Amino acid sequence: MDIHTKVHGFTLQRKTFIRETDSTAYLFTHEKSGARLFFLENDDDNKVFSIAFRTPPIDDTGVAHIVEHSVLCGSRKYPLKEPFVELVKGSLNTFLNAMTYPDKTMYPVASRNDKDFQNLMDVYLDAVFYPNMKRDPHILMQEGWHYEIGNADSPLTYSGVVYNEMKGALSSPDDILESRIMTSLYPDTTYGYESGGDPEAIPNLTQAMFASFHDRYYHPSNSYIYLYGDLDIEEKLAYLDAEYLSHFDRIPVPSHIKEQKPFAVMKRSRSSYPIGAEESVREKTFLSMNWIVGKSLDLKDMMGLEILEHAILRTQAAPLRKALLRAKIGKDVDSIFENDILQPFFSIIVNNTEESCVDAFCETVEKTLATLAEKGLDRTLMKASINLFEFRLREADFGSAPRGLVYAIRVMKSWLYDGDPEAPLYYEDALQQMKDGLETGYFEELIRRYLLDNTHRTLVVLRPDAELAVRREARQAEILANKKAAMSKAEIAAYVEETRALKTRQQTPDSEEALNTIPILSLKDIRREAYDLPLEEREIDTVKVLLSNVETNGIAYVNLFFDAQTVPQDKLLYLYLLSDLIGSVDTEVRGYADVANQQNLVTGGIRFDLAGFSRKGKPDSLAPKFCVRMKVLTKKLSDGFALVEELLTKSRFTDEKRIRERIEQEATSIELSLQRSANQIIATRISSYFTRVGAYSSTGELPFYHFLKDFQANFAENHAKMQRIFAELLPLVFNRNNLLVGLTIDGKDYGAFEAPFEKLLSALSEEKFPAQMYTWDLMAKSEGLTSSSRVQYVGKGANFIRLGYEYSGSMLVLSTLLRYDYFWTKIRVQGGAYGAFTNFNRNGMLFFGSYRDPHLTQTIDVFNATGDYVRRFDATKREMDKFIIGTMSSLDAPMTPKMKGETAMGCYLHGVTFDDRQKTRDEVLATRQEDIRALAPLVDSCMQENALCVFGGEEKIHAARGVFDMVKPAL
């Protein structure tokens, strides 16, 4: 196809080959509608489609976010209440979601199946251009907000999915801080507003504002269409033109993003965030200095700033990080470089400090930056950060996210602001400019231009307030009470009727006719055989090596699994501490900063963690492993193993100052991540009631946090004790007799692994130690963990193997239908929670959980009634097939080379064979209605165990105290 070719209403504007993505890029314009289209053609069968719109908000109502949810709630061709959910149930998608950003909204889908991919495209396109949300006010009520009142005597309350999602999101202090930073930096532009929605402002959104936002922005003239992968582009262009774009005329869309005028001097702002009433406010303040730094279209400087941020703030060798910690301004240092917006910003943050440290903070930042600019950045430090950045770019491993999706998001950095969409995909020249910049003072000049000499900066202070949550809830209750008091009886009756009508709509099933509009695949389209996970057992000097022979583009993924069963139970918390400290302290060879530099120079990262493994079907089994994970270019395996040897055998834990810093940082990290990891915490705690592996894993969460706080309280004594215990632990753990190796590498490169690994083996302890016995008092519990959260995370579960049941593939189908049918309807749609999910594990653990949930006891009631739902489950063959196909999409999710190796090793450690996986697959494909119903007694038995853990707000948990055996602060 040549430049200026016209095909199916599109004109080809540009065509170019992008070596970095091994793709040919095509840029089209649809002449009639004004739609833009960018296509990356390559041989990737995981095809991606996305349509995005520039959607700058003009207030804090979260209208962009609520519209994102709502367009997926029924459309012209697909008149269901939840086409999105029906797609998830019956698609082989590898990605299906939508995302709201500060200035854009994206609707991406991905699939490896051609027919499925086309179906997904059509449902999404109909949704964005012809949604039911503009004519059905119940959609805004459900997805955004509404007044909820059951009867005339009930209090008036707010509910809605986005309303509760944002109550959860803005319960986290770091999320609140980022929101306040943007408000401070962009007071006159769209970036000063909370695009997700501020719960205090969301109830100001009216149906007219809601519909108007869609009318203004959701037009092809404001659209950015993206296609990726091995597909027939002419076929897709013909479809897009005929079915959608030709029905629209090009119009001007007022979506231009205004730039913030620069400040003449630094501005200051102070805000508060809630903490629990029982928490101390001491050393809980956040300080941040923030700058607007150029334009996202300046891709060279954006890469330079990203590398600079890592070098001076994110690595353990980072000089500004070290200066702030050395000055004892706070317990930890963080940073933000946000370059997915027109005017990016750069933030330096100190956590767990006091407002009295503001002057010292400003002085240290200014002085350190000036010194770095004047005297120059350490060359080794900068080379290490550039090397790590280059490794990640070349690896292009995005985990479970399709590669084409990541590129779709990346191109918007330029395309949304009228730049070339392909520009952010090129990196070779920019990387060379970074390396050349080491000789020309480029990074020092970035510091001067964007930080030292930049007057557009703010200082944000975020203080803890133990009474804020109570005051805020009281104020909201007063507002709602006054609102109700001002209503006439007729108005109250109208709101009662609205609530009833919404619930009726939510509870009324879609018609068979409406359901049949959603295209689904046939079970004949599903592969019958389980995919192979290559794993070959080899041996080097009596140590077993599990080799996953896959193409890795010259990278070796090394996993050293040291059996940690040799560690006595009363030393487990110290073992968790060891996994946090090793790699972050001095060795006999070099200081911790040089250790960090060496890691980044020779590897793509070395991680240490503890993991407990259980065997399939055996809830009492436990195989604890101390895991050392390294990714490294095969040509650098010798250097990588030399560094691992140094860390395992020569680490020093004597530096009191450094150990104190790391313990404070880890405790702070747990505090800040608590809201985001609440679901994991409650799931692990419930597992700890029934399994040894759950008890082991749970030890490394909240108990470990309390251990860290106790350590800090009496540091000198504990540090001395730690050194004695570490001296005992090191030969117990880092021992060749304990070692199992997982290696993912191209088989032809295996020889490059052998000699460096043998050298490591020769340095490890050879003494044999007996396995220790671990005992926990396993029993069902009911715990309430209180916090300042405005929403709850409710979990309930049990071990079905202990109750006499066996694992089967039908459980995976049940998980799909609970998540996207029963729980979706009861907990998300009717309850207003952001979501709910399930898990059935091969070791027997069943877990039900809700996420960002306004309710507590109501959700427990939903969980308790699950058995009745399962018992009465009724579905047509078409619906049953849909649930099976949706289940298979998760079983067949594409994997990167790293993921293939890790999954194969995980199966080995859990005792899961190919035959087991094939049996599960066969059971999923054979599942019928009666198989689901047969699981009702299992669900009933698990719920009757009454094992419960809830993380949530103090008021909500204390109000439900009767359902708990114990209530205590989470931290």
PDB file of N, CA, C and O in Angstrom, residues 27 31 147 169 288 304 309 313 503 511 750 853 909 930:
ATOM      1  N   LEU A  27      -0.238   5.128   9.056  1.00  0.00           N
ATOM      2  CA  LEU A  27      -1.073   6.178   9.635  1.00  0.00           C
ATOM      3  C   LEU A  27      -2.123   6.585   8.602  1.00  0.00           C
ATOM      4  O   LEU A  27      -1.789   7.019   7.491  1.00  0.00           O
ATOM      5  N   GLU A  31     -11.532  10.217   5.780  1.00  0.00           N
ATOM      6  CA  GLU A  31     -11.824  11.542   5.240  1.00  0.00           C
ATOM      7  C   GLU A  31     -13.188  12.082   5.666  1.00  0.00           C
ATOM      8  O   GLU A  31     -13.321  13.243   6.025  1.00  0.00           O
ATOM      9  N   TYR A 147     -29.043   8.916  44.880  1.00  0.00           N
ATOM     10  CA  TYR A 147     -29.581   8.910  46.241  1.00  0.00           C
ATOM     11  C   TYR A 147     -30.262   7.571  46.455  1.00  0.00           C
ATOM     12  O   TYR A 147     -31.088   7.150  45.656  1.00  0.00           O
ATOM     13  N   ALA A 169     -10.181   4.562  46.317  1.00  0.00           N
ATOM     14  CA  ALA A 169      -8.927   5.052  45.746  1.00  0.00           C
ATOM     15  C   ALA A 169      -8.370   6.210  46.562  1.00  0.00           C
ATOM     16  O   ALA A 169      -7.164   6.292  46.811  1.00  0.00           O
ATOM     17  N   SER A 288       6.299  17.111  49.572  1.00  0.00           N
ATOM     18  CA  SER A 288       6.679  16.883  48.175  1.00  0.00           C
ATOM     19  C   SER A 288       7.004  18.206  47.494  1.00  0.00           C
ATOM     20  O   SER A 288       6.327  19.210  47.712  1.00  0.00           O
ATOM     21  N   GLY A 304      15.336  11.163  29.119  1.00  0.00           N
ATOM     22  CA  GLY A 304      16.391  11.631  30.006  1.00  0.00           C
ATOM     23  C   GLY A 304      15.911  11.836  31.423  1.00  0.00           C
ATOM     24  O   GLY A 304      16.585  11.451  32.390  1.00  0.00           O
ATOM     25  N   GLU A 309      15.428  10.383  37.056  1.00  0.00           N
ATOM     26  CA  GLU A 309      14.636  10.067  38.249  1.00  0.00           C
ATOM     27  C   GLU A 309      15.124   8.774  38.894  1.00  0.00           C
ATOM     28  O   GLU A 309      15.299   8.699  40.111  1.00  0.00           O
ATOM     29  N   LEU A 313      16.950   9.117  42.531  1.00  0.00           N
ATOM     30  CA  LEU A 313      15.912   8.930  43.547  1.00  0.00           C
ATOM     31  C   LEU A 313      15.482   7.483  43.774  1.00  0.00           C
ATOM     32  O   LEU A 313      15.014   7.160  44.867  1.00  0.00           O
ATOM     33  N   LYS A 503     -33.409  -0.902  41.454  1.00  0.00           N
ATOM     34  CA  LYS A 503     -33.181  -2.269  41.925  1.00  0.00           C
ATOM     35  C   LYS A 503     -33.959  -3.273  41.074  1.00  0.00           C
ATOM     36  O   LYS A 503     -33.469  -4.378  40.797  1.00  0.00           O
ATOM     37  N   SER A 511     -33.447 -10.248  28.424  1.00  0.00           N
ATOM     38  CA  SER A 511     -34.250 -11.190  27.652  1.00  0.00           C
ATOM     39  C   SER A 511     -33.345 -12.102  26.841  1.00  0.00           C
ATOM     40  O   SER A 511     -32.186 -11.774  26.550  1.00  0.00           O
ATOM     41  N   TYR A 750      22.495 -22.879  27.018  1.00  0.00           N
ATOM     42  CA  TYR A 750      22.622 -23.535  28.316  1.00  0.00           C
ATOM     43  C   TYR A 750      24.078 -23.630  28.764  1.00  0.00           C
ATOM     44  O   TYR A 750      24.398 -23.484  29.957  1.00  0.00           O
ATOM     45  N   ASP A 853     -15.808  -1.908  48.720  1.00  0.00           N
ATOM     46  CA  ASP A 853     -17.199  -2.279  48.966  1.00  0.00           C
ATOM     47  C   ASP A 853     -17.790  -1.339  50.022  1.00  0.00           C
ATOM     48  O   ASP A 853     -17.231  -1.207  51.109  1.00  0.00           O
ATOM     49  N   LEU A 909       6.699 -27.436  41.450  1.00  0.00           N
ATOM     50  CA  LEU A 909       6.755 -27.295  42.912  1.00  0.00           C
ATOM     51  C   LEU A 909       5.428 -27.644  43.579  1.00  0.00           C
ATOM     52  O   LEU A 909       5.400 -28.095  44.723  1.00  0.00           O
ATOM     53  N   GLU A 930     -25.652 -29.409  35.553  1.00  0.00           N
ATOM     54  CA  GLU A 930     -25.729 -30.281  36.727  1.00  0.00           C
ATOM     55  C   GLU A 930     -24.400 -30.349  37.481  1.00  0.00           C
ATOM     56  O   GLU A 930     -24.379 -30.566  38.701  1.00  0.00           O
TER      57      GLU A 930
END
